[in-house]
Short mmCIF file of C-alpha atoms in Angstrom, two decimals:
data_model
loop_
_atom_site.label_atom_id
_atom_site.label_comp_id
_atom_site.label_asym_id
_atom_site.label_seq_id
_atom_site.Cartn_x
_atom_site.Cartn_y
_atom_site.Cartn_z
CA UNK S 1455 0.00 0.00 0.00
CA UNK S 1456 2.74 2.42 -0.56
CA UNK S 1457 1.15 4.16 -3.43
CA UNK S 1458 -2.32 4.82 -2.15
CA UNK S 1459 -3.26 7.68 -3.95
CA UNK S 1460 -7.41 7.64 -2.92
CA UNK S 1461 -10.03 5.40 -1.16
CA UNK S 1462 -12.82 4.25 -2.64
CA UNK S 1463 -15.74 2.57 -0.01
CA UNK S 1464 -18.50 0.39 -0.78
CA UNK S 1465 -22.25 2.21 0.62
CA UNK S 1466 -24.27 -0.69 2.14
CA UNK S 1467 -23.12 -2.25 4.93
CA UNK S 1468 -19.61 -0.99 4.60
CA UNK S 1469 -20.04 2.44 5.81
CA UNK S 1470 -23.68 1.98 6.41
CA UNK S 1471 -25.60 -0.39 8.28
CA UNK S 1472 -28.29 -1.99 6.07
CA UNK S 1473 -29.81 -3.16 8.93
CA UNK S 1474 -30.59 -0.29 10.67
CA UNK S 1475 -34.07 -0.92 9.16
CA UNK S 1476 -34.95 -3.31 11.08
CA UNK S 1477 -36.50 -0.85 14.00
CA UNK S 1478 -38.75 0.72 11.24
CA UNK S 1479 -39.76 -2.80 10.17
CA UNK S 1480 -40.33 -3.87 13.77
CA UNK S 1481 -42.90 -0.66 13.86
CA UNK S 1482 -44.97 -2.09 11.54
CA UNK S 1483 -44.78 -6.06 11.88
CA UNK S 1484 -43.62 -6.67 16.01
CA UNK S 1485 -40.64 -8.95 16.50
CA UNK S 1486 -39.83 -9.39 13.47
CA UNK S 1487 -38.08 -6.48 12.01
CA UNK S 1488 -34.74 -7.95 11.94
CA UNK S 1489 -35.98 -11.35 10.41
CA UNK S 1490 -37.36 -9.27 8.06
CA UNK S 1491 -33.80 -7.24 7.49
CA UNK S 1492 -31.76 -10.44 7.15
CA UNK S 1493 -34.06 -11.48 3.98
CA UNK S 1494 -34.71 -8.43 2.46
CA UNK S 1495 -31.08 -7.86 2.12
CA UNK S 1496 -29.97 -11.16 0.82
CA UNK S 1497 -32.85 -10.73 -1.62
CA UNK S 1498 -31.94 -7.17 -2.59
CA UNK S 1499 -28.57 -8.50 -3.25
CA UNK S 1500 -29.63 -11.68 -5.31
CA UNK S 1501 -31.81 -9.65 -7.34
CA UNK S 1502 -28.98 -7.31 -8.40
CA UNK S 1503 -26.73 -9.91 -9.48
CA UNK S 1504 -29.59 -11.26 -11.07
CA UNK S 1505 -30.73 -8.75 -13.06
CA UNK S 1506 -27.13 -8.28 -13.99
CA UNK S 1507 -26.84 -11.57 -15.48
CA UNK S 1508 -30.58 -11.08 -17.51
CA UNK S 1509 -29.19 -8.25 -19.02
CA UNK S 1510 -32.66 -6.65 -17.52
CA UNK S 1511 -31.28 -3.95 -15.26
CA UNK S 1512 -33.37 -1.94 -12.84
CA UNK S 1513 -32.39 0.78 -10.40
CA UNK S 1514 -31.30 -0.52 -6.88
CA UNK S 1515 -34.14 1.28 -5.50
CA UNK S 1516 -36.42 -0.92 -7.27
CA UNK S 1517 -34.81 -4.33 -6.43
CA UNK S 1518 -34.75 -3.09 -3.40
CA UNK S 1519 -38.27 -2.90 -3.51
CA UNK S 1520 -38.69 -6.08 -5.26
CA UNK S 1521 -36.77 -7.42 -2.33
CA UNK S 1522 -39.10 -6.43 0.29
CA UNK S 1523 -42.23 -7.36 -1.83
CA UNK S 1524 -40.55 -11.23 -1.69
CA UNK S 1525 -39.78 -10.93 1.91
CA UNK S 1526 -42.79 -10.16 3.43
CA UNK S 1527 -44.80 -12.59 0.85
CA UNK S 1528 -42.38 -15.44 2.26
CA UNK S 1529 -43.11 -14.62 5.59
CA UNK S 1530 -46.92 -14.31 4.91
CA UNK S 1531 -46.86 -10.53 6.38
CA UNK S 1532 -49.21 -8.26 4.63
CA UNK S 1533 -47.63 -5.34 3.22
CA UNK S 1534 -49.92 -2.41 2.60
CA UNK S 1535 -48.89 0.62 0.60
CA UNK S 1536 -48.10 3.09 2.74
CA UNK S 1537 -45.57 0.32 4.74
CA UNK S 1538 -44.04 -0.77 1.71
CA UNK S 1539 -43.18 3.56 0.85
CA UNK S 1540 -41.91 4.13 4.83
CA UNK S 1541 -39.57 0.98 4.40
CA UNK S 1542 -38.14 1.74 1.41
CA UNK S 1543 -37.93 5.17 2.14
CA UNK S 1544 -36.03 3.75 5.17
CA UNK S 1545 -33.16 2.56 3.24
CA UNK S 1546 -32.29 6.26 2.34
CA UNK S 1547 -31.60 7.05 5.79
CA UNK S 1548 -29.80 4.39 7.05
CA UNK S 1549 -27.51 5.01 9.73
CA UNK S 1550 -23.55 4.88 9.42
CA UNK S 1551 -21.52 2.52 11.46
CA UNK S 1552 -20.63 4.26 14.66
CA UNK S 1553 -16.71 4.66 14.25
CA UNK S 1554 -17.74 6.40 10.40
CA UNK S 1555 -18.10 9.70 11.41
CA UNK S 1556 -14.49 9.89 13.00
CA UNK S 1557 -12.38 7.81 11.34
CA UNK S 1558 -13.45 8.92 7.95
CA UNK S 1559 -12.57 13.05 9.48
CA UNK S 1560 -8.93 11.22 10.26
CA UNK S 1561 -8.54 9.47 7.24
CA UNK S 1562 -9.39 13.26 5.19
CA UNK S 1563 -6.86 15.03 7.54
CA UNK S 1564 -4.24 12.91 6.08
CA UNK S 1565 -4.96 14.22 2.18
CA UNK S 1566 -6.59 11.23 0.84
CA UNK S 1567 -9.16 11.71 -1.36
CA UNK S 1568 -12.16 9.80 -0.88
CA UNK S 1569 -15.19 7.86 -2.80
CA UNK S 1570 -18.30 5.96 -2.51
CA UNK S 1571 -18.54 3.54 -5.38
CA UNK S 1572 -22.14 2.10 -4.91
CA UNK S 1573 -25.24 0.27 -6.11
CA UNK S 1574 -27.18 2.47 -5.28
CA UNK S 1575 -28.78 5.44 -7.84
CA UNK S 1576 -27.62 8.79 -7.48
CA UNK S 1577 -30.50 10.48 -6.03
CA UNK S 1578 -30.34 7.37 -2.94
CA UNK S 1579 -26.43 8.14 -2.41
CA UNK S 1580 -26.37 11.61 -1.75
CA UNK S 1581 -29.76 11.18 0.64
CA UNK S 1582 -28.01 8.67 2.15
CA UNK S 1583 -24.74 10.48 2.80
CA UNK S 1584 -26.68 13.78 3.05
CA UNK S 1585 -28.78 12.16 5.69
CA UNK S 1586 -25.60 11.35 8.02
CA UNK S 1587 -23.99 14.62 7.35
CA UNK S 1588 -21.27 13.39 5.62
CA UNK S 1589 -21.09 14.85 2.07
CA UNK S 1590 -18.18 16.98 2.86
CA UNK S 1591 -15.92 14.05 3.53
CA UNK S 1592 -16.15 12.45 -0.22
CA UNK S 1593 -14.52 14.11 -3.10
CA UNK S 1594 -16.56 11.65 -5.50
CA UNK S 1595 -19.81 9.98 -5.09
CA UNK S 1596 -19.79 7.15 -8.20
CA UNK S 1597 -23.31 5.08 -8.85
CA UNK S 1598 -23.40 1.79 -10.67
CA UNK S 1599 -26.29 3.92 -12.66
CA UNK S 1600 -24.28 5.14 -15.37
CA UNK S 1601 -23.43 1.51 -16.47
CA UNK S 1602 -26.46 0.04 -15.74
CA UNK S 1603 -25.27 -3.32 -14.38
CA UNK S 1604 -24.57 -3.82 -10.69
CA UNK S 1605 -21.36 -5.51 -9.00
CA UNK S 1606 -19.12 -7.22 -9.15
CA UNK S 1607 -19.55 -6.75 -12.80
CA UNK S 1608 -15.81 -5.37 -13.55
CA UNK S 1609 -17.40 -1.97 -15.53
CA UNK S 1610 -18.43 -0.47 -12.10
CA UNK S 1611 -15.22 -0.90 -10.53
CA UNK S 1612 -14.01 0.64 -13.54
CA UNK S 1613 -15.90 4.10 -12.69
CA UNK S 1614 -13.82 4.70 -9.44
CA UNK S 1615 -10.51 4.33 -11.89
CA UNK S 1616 -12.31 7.15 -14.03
CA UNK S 1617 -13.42 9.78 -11.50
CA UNK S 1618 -10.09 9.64 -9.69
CA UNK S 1619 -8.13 9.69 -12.96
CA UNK S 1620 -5.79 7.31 -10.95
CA UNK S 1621 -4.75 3.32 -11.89
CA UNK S 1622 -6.38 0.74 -9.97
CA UNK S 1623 -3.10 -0.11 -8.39
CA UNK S 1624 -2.86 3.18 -6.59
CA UNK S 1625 -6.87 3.21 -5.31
CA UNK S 1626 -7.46 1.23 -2.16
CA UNK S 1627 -11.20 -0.39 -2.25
CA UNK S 1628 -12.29 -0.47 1.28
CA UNK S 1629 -15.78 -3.03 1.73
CA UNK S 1630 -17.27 -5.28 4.41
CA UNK S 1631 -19.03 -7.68 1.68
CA UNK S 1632 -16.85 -10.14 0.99
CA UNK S 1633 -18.51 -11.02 -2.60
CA UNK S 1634 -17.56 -7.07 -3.67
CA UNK S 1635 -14.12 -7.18 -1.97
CA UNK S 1636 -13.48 -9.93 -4.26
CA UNK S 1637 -14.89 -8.39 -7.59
CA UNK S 1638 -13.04 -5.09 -6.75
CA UNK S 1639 -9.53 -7.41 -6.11
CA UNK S 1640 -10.16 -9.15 -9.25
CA UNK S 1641 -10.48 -6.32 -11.49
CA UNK S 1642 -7.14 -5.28 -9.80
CA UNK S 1643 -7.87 -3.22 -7.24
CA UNK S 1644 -5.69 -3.19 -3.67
CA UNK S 1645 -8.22 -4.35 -1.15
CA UNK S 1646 -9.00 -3.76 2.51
CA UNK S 1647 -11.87 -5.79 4.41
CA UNK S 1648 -13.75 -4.68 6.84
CA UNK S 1649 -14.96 -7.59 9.22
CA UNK S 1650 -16.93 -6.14 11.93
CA UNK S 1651 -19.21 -9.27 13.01
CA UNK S 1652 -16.69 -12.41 12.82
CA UNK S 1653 -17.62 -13.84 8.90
CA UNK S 1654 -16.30 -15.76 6.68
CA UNK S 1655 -15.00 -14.17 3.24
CA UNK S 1656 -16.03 -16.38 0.55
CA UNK S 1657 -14.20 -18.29 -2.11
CA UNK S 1658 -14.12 -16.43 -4.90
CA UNK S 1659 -10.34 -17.01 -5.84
CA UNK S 1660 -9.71 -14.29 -4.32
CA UNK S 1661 -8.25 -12.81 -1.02
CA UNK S 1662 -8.37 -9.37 0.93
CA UNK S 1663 -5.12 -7.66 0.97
CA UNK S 1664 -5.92 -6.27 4.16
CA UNK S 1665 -8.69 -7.15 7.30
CA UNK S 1666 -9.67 -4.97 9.59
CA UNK S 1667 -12.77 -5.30 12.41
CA UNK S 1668 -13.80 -1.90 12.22
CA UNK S 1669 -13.10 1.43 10.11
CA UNK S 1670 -11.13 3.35 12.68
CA UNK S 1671 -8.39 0.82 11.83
CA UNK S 1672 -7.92 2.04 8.64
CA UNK S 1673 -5.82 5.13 9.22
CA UNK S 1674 -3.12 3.30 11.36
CA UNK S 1675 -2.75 0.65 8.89
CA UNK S 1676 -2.26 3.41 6.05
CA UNK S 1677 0.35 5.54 7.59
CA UNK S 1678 2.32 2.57 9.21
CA UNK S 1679 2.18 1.06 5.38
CA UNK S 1680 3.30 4.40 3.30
CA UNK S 1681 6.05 4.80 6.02
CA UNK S 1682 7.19 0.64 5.79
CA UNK B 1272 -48.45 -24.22 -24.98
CA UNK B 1273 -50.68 -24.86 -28.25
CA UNK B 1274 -46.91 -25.37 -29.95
CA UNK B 1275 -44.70 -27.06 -27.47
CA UNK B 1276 -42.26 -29.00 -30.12
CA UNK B 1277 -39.81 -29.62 -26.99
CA UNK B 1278 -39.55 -29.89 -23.32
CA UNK B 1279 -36.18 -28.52 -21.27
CA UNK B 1280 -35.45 -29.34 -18.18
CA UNK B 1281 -33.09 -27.68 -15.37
CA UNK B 1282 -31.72 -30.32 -13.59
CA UNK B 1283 -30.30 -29.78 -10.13
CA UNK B 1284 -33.51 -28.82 -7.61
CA UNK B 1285 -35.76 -29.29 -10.61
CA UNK B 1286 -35.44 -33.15 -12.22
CA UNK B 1287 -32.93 -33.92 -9.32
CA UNK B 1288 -32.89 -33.60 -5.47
CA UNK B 1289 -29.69 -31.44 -4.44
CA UNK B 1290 -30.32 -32.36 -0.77
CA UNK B 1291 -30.32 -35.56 -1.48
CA UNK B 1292 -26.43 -34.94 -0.27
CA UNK B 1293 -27.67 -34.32 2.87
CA UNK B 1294 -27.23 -37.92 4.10
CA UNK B 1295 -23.86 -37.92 3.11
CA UNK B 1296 -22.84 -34.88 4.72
CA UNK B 1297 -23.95 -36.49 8.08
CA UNK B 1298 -22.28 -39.18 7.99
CA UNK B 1299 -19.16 -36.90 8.47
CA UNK B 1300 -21.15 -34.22 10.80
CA UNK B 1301 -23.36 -36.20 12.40
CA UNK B 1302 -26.65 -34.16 13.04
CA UNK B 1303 -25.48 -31.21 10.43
CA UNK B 1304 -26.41 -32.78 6.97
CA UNK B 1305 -28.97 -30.33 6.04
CA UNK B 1306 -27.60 -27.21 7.66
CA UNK B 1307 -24.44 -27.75 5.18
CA UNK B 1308 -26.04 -28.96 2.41
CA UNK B 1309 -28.75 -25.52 2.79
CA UNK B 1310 -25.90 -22.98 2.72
CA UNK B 1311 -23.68 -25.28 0.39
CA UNK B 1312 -26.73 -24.89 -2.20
CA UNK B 1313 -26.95 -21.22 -1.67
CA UNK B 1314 -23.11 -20.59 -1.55
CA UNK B 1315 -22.92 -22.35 -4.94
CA UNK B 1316 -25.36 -20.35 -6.82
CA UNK B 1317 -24.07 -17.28 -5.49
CA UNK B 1318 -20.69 -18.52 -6.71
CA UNK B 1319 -22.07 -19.12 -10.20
CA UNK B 1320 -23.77 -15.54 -10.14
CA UNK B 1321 -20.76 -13.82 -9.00
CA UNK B 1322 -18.35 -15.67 -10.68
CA UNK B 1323 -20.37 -15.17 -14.19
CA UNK B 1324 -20.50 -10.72 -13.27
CA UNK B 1325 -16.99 -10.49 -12.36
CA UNK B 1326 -16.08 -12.52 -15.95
CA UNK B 1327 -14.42 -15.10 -13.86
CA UNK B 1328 -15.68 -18.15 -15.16
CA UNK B 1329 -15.24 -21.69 -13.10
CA UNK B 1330 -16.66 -24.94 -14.15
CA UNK B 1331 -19.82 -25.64 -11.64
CA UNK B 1332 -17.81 -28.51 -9.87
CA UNK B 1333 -15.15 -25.91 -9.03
CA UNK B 1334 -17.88 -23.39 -7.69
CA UNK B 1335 -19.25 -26.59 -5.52
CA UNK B 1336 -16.03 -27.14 -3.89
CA UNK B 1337 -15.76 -23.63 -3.23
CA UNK B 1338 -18.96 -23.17 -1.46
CA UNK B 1339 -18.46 -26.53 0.53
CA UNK B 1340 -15.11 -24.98 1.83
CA UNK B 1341 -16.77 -21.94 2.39
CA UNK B 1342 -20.13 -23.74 4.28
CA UNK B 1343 -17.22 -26.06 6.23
CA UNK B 1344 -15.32 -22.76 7.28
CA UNK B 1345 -18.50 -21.11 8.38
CA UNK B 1346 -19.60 -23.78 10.20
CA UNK B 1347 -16.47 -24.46 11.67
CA UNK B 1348 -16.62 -27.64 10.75
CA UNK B 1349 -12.79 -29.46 9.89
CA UNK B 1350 -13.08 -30.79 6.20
CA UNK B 1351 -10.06 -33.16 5.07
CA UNK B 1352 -9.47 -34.02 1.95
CA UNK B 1353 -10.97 -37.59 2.01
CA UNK B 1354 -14.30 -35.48 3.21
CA UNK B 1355 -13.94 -32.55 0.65
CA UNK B 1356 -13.80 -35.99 -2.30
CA UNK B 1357 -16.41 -37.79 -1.22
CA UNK B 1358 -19.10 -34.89 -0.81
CA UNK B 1359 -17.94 -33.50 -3.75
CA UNK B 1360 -18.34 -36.28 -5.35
CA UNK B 1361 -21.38 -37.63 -3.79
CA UNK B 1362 -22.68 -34.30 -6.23
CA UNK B 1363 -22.40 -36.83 -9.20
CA UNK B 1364 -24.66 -39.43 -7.84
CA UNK B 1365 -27.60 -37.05 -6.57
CA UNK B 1366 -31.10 -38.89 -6.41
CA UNK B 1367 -34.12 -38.03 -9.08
CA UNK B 1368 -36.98 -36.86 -7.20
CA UNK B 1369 -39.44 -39.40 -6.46
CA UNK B 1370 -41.98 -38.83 -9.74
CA UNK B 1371 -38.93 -37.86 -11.99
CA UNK B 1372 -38.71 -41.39 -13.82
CA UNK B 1373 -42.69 -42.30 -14.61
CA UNK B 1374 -43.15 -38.51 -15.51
CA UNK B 1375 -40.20 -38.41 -17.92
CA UNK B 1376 -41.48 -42.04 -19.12
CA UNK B 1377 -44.92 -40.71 -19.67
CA UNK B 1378 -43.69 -37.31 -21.44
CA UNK B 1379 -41.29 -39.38 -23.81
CA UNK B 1380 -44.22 -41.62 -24.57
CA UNK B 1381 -46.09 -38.27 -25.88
CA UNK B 1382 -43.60 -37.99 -28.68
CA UNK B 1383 -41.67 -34.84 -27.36
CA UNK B 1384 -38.08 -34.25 -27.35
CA UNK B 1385 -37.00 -33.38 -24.04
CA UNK B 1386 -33.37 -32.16 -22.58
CA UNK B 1387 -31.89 -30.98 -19.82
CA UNK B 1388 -30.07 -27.36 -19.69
CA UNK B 1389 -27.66 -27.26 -17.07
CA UNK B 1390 -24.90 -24.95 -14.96
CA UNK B 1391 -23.18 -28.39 -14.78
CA UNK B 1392 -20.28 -29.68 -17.09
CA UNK B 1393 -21.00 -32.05 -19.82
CA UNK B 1394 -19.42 -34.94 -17.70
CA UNK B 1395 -21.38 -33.92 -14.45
CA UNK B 1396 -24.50 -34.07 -16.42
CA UNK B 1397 -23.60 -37.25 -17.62
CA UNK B 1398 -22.28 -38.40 -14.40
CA UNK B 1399 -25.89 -37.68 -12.54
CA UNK B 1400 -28.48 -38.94 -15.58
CA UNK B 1401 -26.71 -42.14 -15.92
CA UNK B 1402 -26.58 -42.94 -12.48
CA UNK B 1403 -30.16 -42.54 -12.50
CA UNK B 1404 -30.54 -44.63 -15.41
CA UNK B 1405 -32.29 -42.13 -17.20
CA UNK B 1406 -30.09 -41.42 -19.84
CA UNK B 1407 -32.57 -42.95 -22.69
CA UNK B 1408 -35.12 -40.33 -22.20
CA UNK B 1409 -33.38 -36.89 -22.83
CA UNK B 1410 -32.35 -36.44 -26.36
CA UNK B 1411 -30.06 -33.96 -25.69
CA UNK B 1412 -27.89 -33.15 -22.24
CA UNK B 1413 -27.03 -29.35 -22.43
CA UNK B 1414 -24.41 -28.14 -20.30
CA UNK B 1415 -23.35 -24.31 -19.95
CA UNK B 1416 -19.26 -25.54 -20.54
CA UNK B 1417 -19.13 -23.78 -24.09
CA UNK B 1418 -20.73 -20.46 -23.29
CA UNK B 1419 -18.48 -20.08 -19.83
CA UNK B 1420 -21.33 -18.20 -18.27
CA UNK B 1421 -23.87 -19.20 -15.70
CA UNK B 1422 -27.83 -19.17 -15.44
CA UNK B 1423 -30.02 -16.51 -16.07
CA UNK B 1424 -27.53 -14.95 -18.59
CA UNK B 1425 -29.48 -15.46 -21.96
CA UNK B 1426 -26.09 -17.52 -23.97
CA UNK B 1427 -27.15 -19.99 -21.42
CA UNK B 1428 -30.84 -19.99 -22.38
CA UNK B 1429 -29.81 -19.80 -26.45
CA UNK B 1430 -27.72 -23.33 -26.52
CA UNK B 1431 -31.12 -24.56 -26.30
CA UNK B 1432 -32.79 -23.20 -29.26
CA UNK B 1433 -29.95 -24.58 -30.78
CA UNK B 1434 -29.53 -27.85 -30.06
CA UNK B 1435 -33.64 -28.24 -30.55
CA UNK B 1436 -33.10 -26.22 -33.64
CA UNK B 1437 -36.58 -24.44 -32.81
CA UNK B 1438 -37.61 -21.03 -31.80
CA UNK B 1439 -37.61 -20.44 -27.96
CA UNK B 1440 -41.60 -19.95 -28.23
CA UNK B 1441 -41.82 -23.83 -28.87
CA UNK B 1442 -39.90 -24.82 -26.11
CA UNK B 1443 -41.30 -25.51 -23.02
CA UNK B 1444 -38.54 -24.56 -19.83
CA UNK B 1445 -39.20 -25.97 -16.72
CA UNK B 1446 -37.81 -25.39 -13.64
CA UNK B 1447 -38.17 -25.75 -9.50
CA UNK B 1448 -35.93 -22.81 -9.46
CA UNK B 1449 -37.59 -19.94 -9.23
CA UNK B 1450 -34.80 -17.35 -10.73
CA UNK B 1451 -33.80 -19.82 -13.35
CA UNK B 1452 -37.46 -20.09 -14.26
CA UNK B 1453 -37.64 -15.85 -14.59
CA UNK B 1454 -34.47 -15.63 -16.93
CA UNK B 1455 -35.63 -18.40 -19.09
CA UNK B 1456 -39.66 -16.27 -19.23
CA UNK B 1457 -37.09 -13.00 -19.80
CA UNK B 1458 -35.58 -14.84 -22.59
CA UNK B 1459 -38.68 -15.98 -24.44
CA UNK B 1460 -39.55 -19.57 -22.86
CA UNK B 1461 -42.81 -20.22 -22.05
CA UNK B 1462 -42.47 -21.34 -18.41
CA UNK B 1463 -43.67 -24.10 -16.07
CA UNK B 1464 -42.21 -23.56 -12.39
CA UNK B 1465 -42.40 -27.10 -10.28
CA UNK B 1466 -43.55 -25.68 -6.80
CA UNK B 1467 -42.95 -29.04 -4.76
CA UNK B 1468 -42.61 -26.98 -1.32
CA UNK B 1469 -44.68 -23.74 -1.04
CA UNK B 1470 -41.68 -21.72 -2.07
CA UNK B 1471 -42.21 -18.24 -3.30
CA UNK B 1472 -41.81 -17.04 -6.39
CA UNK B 1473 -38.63 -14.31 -6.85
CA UNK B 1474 -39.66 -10.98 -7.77
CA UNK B 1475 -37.78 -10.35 -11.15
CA UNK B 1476 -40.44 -8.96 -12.84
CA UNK B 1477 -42.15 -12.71 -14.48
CA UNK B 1478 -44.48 -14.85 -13.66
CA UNK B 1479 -44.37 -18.19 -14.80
CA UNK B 1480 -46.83 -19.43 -17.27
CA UNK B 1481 -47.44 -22.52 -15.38
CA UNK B 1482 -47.44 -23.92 -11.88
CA UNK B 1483 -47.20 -27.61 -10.43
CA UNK B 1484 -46.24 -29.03 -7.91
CA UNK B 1485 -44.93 -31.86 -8.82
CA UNK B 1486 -43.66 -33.40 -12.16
CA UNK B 1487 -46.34 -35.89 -12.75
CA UNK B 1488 -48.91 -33.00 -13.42
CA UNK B 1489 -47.16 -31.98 -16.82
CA UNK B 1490 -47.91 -34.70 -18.84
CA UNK B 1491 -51.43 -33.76 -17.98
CA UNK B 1492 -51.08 -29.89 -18.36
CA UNK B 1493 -49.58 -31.07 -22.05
CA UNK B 1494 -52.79 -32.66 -23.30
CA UNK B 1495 -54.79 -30.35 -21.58
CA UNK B 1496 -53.25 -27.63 -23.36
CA UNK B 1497 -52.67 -28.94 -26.48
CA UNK B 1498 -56.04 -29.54 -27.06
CA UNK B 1499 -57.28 -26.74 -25.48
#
């Protein structure tokens, strides 16, 4: 990592926590909200790679919606309209990890610049950063929706190279999903992985160059790294 | 379905029981044989999604060892070699659901061609439908080896207007698996989804032309509909 020139981080569940819905969900179906959180994410993700591999592409938004649609049908929970628009609306104010807020203020302070590369559309990004007060820390703010296929599909990694006008090689692709850790190392990218809750990254041929458990981590392991 | 000229098949969860490993898998963890073979299913279709999107093709045996590695590491579960051989192999020699061979007699009997399109390679196809004994009915055994892409992508769906020689509107695709069954309807099949355990059906934007729940009801929903 000793030519780091800029850090690009995945969105959801990387800097966010997806399942910071779950306390709206519990509101409208009682105990359940994080049952309901655990599918509706895997879903959400499925149907991105999915639609990916149609060819029948769809905003995140929508899959997202999609998502929730097949969750509460599998769990037989009746989903009226004006639940389905709070939930979703939900996801564009999800809540950032708790050590977010400093670490990425450290991790600025040292002259990085700094990206989102996401999934998600445009418009859901900046609410979502907006939201958490955090636009000022991101010099870039890249969505999948210019390409029109989701990841790990190697053309949205490929954004992050353009906005930073920088090689892979020097950007350092910072994610807690394992599956997107290994797309971005794949297509060539140095990679850091953040494992907060103990998982397992999966075999994808692929390994992280770096682990961390949580983001406040990161700047220690860039400094003692550029100074090695 | 006035103009069904040929019937395809998927074959693992559709003509063929993929828990039917299950057994196997607890005779090395006794007690665990359908928790691993649950997430070893889901691991390896992830793998095949994410594998296709990042343009890092595997054969599917490959991706199966990979998720069983993964399922054994997240389990914490120790998997030797001997272990990792047999259940990978015990992938070859997966059981036809119970209806599979009077249903496929019956169809045959009707005068249609039928096939099976599959993620698997040409030898695990072969491996699995002569173990059955059911080689004899199928007069072709597709495998996705010469595309080097996974399920739903549409080059997958294509090999079998091909080797039918027949537009995709004559071909009937059926399939227990509920996204294979919506990127096969995305790519022009008509559709019959096999709905053996009250699953629901993925939100990808189709709806299957046809429901059962169990194989022996399509030689009916043939006649029925061809004279219709």
């Amino acid at each position: 990592m000793k030519h780091i020139e800029g850090i690009v981080f995945d969105l959801y569940g990387t800097l966010y926590d997806v399942h910071s819905v779950a306390g709206r969900c519990s509101e409208y179906f009682p105990g359940r909200g994080l049952e309901i959180s655990l599918i509706w994410r895997q879903k959400q993700l499925e149907y991105t790679w999915l639609r990916s591999l149609m060819g029948h592409y769809l905003s995140f938004e929508e899959a997202t919606e999609h998502a929730l649609l097949y969750t509460c049908k599998h769990l037989k929970l009746p989903l009226n309209d004006e639940a389905r628009r709070t939930l979703c609306d939900a996801y564009l104010k999800i809540q950032p990890f708790p050590e977010v807020h400093a670490a990425l203020a450290e991790l600025q302070s040292m002259g990085l610049p700094l990206a989102i590369l996401s999934n998600g559309s445009v418009n859901s990004i900046r609410n979502v950063v907006g939201h958490s007060g955090l636009t000022s820390r991101f010099a870039h703010l890249i969505s999948v929706e210019t390409v029109e296929v989701f990841k790990p599909h190697p053309n949205v990694y490929h954004l992050a190279e353009k906005a930073f006008d920088l090689h892979r090689s020097q950007i350092l692709f910072v994610s807690s999903n394992a599956w997107d850790a290994s797309g971005a190392r794949h297509f060539g990218f140095p990679v850091c992985w953040i494992n907060r809750t103990g998982n397992t990254f999966d075999e994808l041929g692929q390994t992280p160059d770096h682990v961390i458990n949580s983001l406040d981590q990161l700047p220690r392991l860039l400094k003692q790294t550029h100074t090695a």
